[in-house]
Amino acid sequence: MSQRIPVGAVLTETFNFARVRWLTVFTYFWLPILLIGAFVFGASQVIFDPAAINAAGDDVTLAHLAAAMRVPASVAVLFGLAGVLLMMALYAGAFASVFRLVALGEERPGIFQLRFDGPAQRVFWGQLILAVMNYGLFFLIGVVVMLASGESFQTMGDGLGRLTIMIIGSALEGSTLTQEQLQPIAGPLGVVGNTIMISFLVLAYLNLKLVPFLPGSAVENRLLFLGAFRMTRGHFWTILGVYVIFIAAMLVLTIVYELTTGVIDLMSGLAGGGALSLIGGLFGIIGVAVTVAYQVYIMGAQLALCAIIYRRITTGE
């Protein structure tokens, strides 16, 4: 039976889990992230000529990247799609482990985790379903807004193409776009703005209704898509409130992180030899450690929150 979601208790448990279980989350994710990084590095070596990019110096532009490509653009796109699928597959195992730990108390010992068993496969397919839903609805809403605005695919393509050229040009010149430059493409820009606004409201509602989808799919022997909609009936506003407070807390934490890393980056830039270089190197190591600690904490909190909501609705505990 559906249980009331206690906002304070859910958020307290979320932050406590991310803190207490930080090392556990790290063991689940470090190898998948390393493998994804290795794929990205290897793919970049196949797609681009490193010597050509290095010859461009520090100011590498899109034109430099295009000239340095070793393979056709279609092949590069295939590499990109393969990388996305690999990332989703590797992350699915780590997600499933966190979800089952939070919802069932299932411990998975070891210094690393790689899994693609039933729970991980269901999380993988769940991620694909969510991606298709989100991008598909964004496209459909864009088409409806475009037709309602009297625009066409041709005018949208021409307008967005001109906008892209203007953005690249202004970036190379170090200037900003003016109202006069944007006026000729005001129609396409309006379509984009309205599409983003409407899509945000629609997709925010759907994704909040589907908060239990991935953790429930990892725990139960089924894809919990329609079940998640039924499960969150009567809980939408509570879940919305939980996420508003959670995002606000994450924003504060991010500001603290940015200020901290700013100071660390300043100190790691110390040069001049002797003790200054040693201090700079030490702060460089500290900067890496702080970034890892922050990213793992954020990841653990995000995954724990939806799993806790799922568990609270289904069991009340």
Short mmCIF file of C-alpha atoms in Angstrom, two decimals, residues 141-292:
data_model
loop_
_atom_site.label_atom_id
_atom_site.label_comp_id
_atom_site.label_asym_id
_atom_site.label_seq_id
_atom_site.Cartn_x
_atom_site.Cartn_y
_atom_site.Cartn_z
CA ILE A 141 6.68 19.76 -28.64
CA GLY A 142 9.11 21.66 -30.86
CA VAL A 143 7.23 20.61 -34.00
CA VAL A 144 3.87 21.65 -32.50
CA VAL A 145 5.26 25.03 -31.39
CA MET A 146 6.87 25.52 -34.81
CA LEU A 147 3.65 24.85 -36.68
CA ALA A 148 1.63 27.01 -34.28
CA SER A 149 4.11 29.86 -34.86
CA GLY A 150 3.84 29.65 -38.64
CA GLU A 151 7.43 28.54 -39.09
CA SER A 152 8.61 25.61 -41.21
CA PHE A 153 11.45 23.12 -41.05
CA GLN A 154 13.24 25.14 -43.73
CA THR A 155 12.98 28.47 -41.92
CA MET A 156 13.99 26.80 -38.65
CA GLY A 157 16.99 25.15 -40.27
CA ASP A 158 18.07 28.38 -41.95
CA GLY A 159 17.60 30.42 -38.77
CA LEU A 160 19.42 28.02 -36.47
CA GLY A 161 22.20 27.61 -39.06
CA ARG A 162 22.67 31.39 -39.16
CA LEU A 163 22.62 31.51 -35.36
CA THR A 164 25.34 28.85 -35.18
CA ILE A 165 27.53 30.76 -37.62
CA MET A 166 27.00 33.99 -35.68
CA ILE A 167 27.83 32.34 -32.34
CA ILE A 168 31.05 30.83 -33.73
CA GLY A 169 32.01 34.13 -35.31
CA SER A 170 31.39 36.12 -32.14
CA ALA A 171 33.36 33.58 -30.11
CA LEU A 172 36.34 33.87 -32.44
CA GLU A 173 36.17 37.67 -32.38
CA GLY A 174 35.54 37.85 -28.63
CA SER A 175 32.38 39.91 -29.18
CA THR A 176 28.71 39.49 -28.18
CA LEU A 177 25.66 39.19 -30.42
CA THR A 178 23.55 42.33 -30.73
CA GLN A 179 19.80 42.79 -30.99
CA GLU A 180 20.16 43.87 -34.60
CA GLN A 181 22.00 40.66 -35.50
CA LEU A 182 19.35 38.47 -33.87
CA GLN A 183 16.32 40.32 -35.26
CA PRO A 184 16.25 38.49 -38.66
CA ILE A 185 15.97 35.12 -36.85
CA ALA A 186 13.55 36.26 -34.14
CA GLY A 187 10.93 33.75 -35.32
CA PRO A 188 13.10 30.62 -34.97
CA LEU A 189 14.51 31.93 -31.68
CA GLY A 190 10.97 32.35 -30.34
CA VAL A 191 10.14 28.78 -31.32
CA VAL A 192 13.23 27.51 -29.49
CA GLY A 193 12.45 29.55 -26.37
CA ASN A 194 8.81 28.46 -26.21
CA THR A 195 9.79 24.84 -26.85
CA ILE A 196 12.26 24.89 -23.98
CA MET A 197 9.73 26.46 -21.60
CA ILE A 198 6.87 24.08 -22.44
CA SER A 199 9.17 21.04 -22.54
CA PHE A 200 10.57 21.90 -19.12
CA LEU A 201 7.09 21.87 -17.56
CA VAL A 202 5.94 18.68 -19.33
CA LEU A 203 9.16 16.72 -18.81
CA ALA A 204 9.55 17.88 -15.20
CA TYR A 205 6.07 16.52 -14.45
CA LEU A 206 6.69 13.19 -16.20
CA ASN A 207 10.14 12.64 -14.70
CA LEU A 208 8.89 13.40 -11.19
CA LYS A 209 6.09 10.88 -11.71
CA LEU A 210 8.73 8.39 -12.85
CA VAL A 211 11.13 8.86 -9.93
CA PRO A 212 10.59 5.23 -8.73
CA PHE A 213 11.03 3.83 -12.27
CA LEU A 214 14.76 3.04 -12.26
CA PRO A 215 15.16 1.95 -8.61
CA GLY A 216 11.96 -0.09 -8.80
CA SER A 217 13.16 -1.77 -11.99
CA ALA A 218 16.44 -2.67 -10.26
CA VAL A 219 14.64 -4.13 -7.23
CA GLU A 220 11.66 -5.84 -8.84
CA ASN A 221 11.79 -8.38 -11.64
CA ARG A 222 10.14 -6.06 -14.16
CA LEU A 223 10.40 -2.67 -15.83
CA LEU A 224 8.36 -0.44 -13.54
CA PHE A 225 7.36 2.22 -16.10
CA LEU A 226 3.56 2.22 -15.79
CA GLY A 227 3.87 0.99 -12.22
CA ALA A 228 5.82 4.13 -11.32
CA PHE A 229 2.93 6.31 -12.52
CA ARG A 230 0.48 4.37 -10.36
CA MET A 231 2.91 4.34 -7.44
CA THR A 232 3.33 8.14 -7.36
CA ARG A 233 -0.41 8.87 -7.59
CA GLY A 234 -1.19 11.34 -4.80
CA HIS A 235 2.52 12.00 -4.11
CA PHE A 236 3.41 14.43 -6.91
CA TRP A 237 3.49 17.62 -4.86
CA THR A 238 5.42 15.97 -2.04
CA ILE A 239 8.02 14.61 -4.47
CA LEU A 240 8.23 18.04 -6.12
CA GLY A 241 8.86 19.63 -2.73
CA VAL A 242 11.55 17.06 -1.93
CA TYR A 243 13.38 17.78 -5.16
CA VAL A 244 13.08 21.56 -4.82
CA ILE A 245 14.74 21.41 -1.39
CA PHE A 246 17.29 18.85 -2.63
CA ILE A 247 18.27 20.98 -5.64
CA ALA A 248 18.57 24.06 -3.42
CA ALA A 249 20.88 22.15 -1.05
CA MET A 250 22.96 20.86 -3.98
CA LEU A 251 23.22 24.43 -5.30
CA VAL A 252 24.62 25.62 -1.97
CA LEU A 253 27.05 22.70 -1.90
CA THR A 254 28.13 23.47 -5.47
CA ILE A 255 28.79 27.12 -4.62
CA VAL A 256 30.96 26.04 -1.68
CA TYR A 257 32.75 23.57 -3.96
CA GLU A 258 33.41 26.20 -6.64
CA LEU A 259 34.76 28.68 -4.07
CA THR A 260 36.97 26.00 -2.55
CA THR A 261 38.36 24.80 -5.87
CA GLY A 262 38.90 28.41 -6.92
CA VAL A 263 41.22 28.95 -3.97
CA ILE A 264 42.91 25.59 -4.59
CA ASP A 265 43.46 26.41 -8.29
CA LEU A 266 45.01 29.73 -7.27
CA MET A 267 47.38 28.02 -4.86
CA SER A 268 48.22 25.20 -7.32
CA GLY A 269 49.36 27.83 -9.81
CA LEU A 270 52.23 28.88 -7.56
CA ALA A 271 55.57 28.74 -9.37
CA GLY A 272 59.09 29.94 -8.90
CA GLY A 273 60.85 26.78 -7.84
CA GLY A 274 61.65 25.36 -4.44
CA ALA A 275 58.93 25.46 -1.78
CA LEU A 276 56.48 27.39 -3.96
CA SER A 277 56.46 24.69 -6.64
CA LEU A 278 56.10 22.02 -3.95
CA ILE A 279 53.13 23.85 -2.41
CA GLY A 280 51.58 24.32 -5.85
CA GLY A 281 51.90 20.61 -6.63
CA LEU A 282 50.42 19.69 -3.25
CA PHE A 283 47.39 21.90 -3.83
CA GLY A 284 47.01 20.38 -7.29
CA ILE A 285 46.65 16.94 -5.68
CA ILE A 286 44.24 18.37 -3.10
CA GLY A 287 42.17 19.86 -5.94
CA VAL A 288 41.79 16.46 -7.60
CA ALA A 289 40.81 14.85 -4.28
CA VAL A 290 38.19 17.55 -3.57
CA THR A 291 36.69 17.15 -7.04
CA VAL A 292 36.45 13.36 -6.67
#
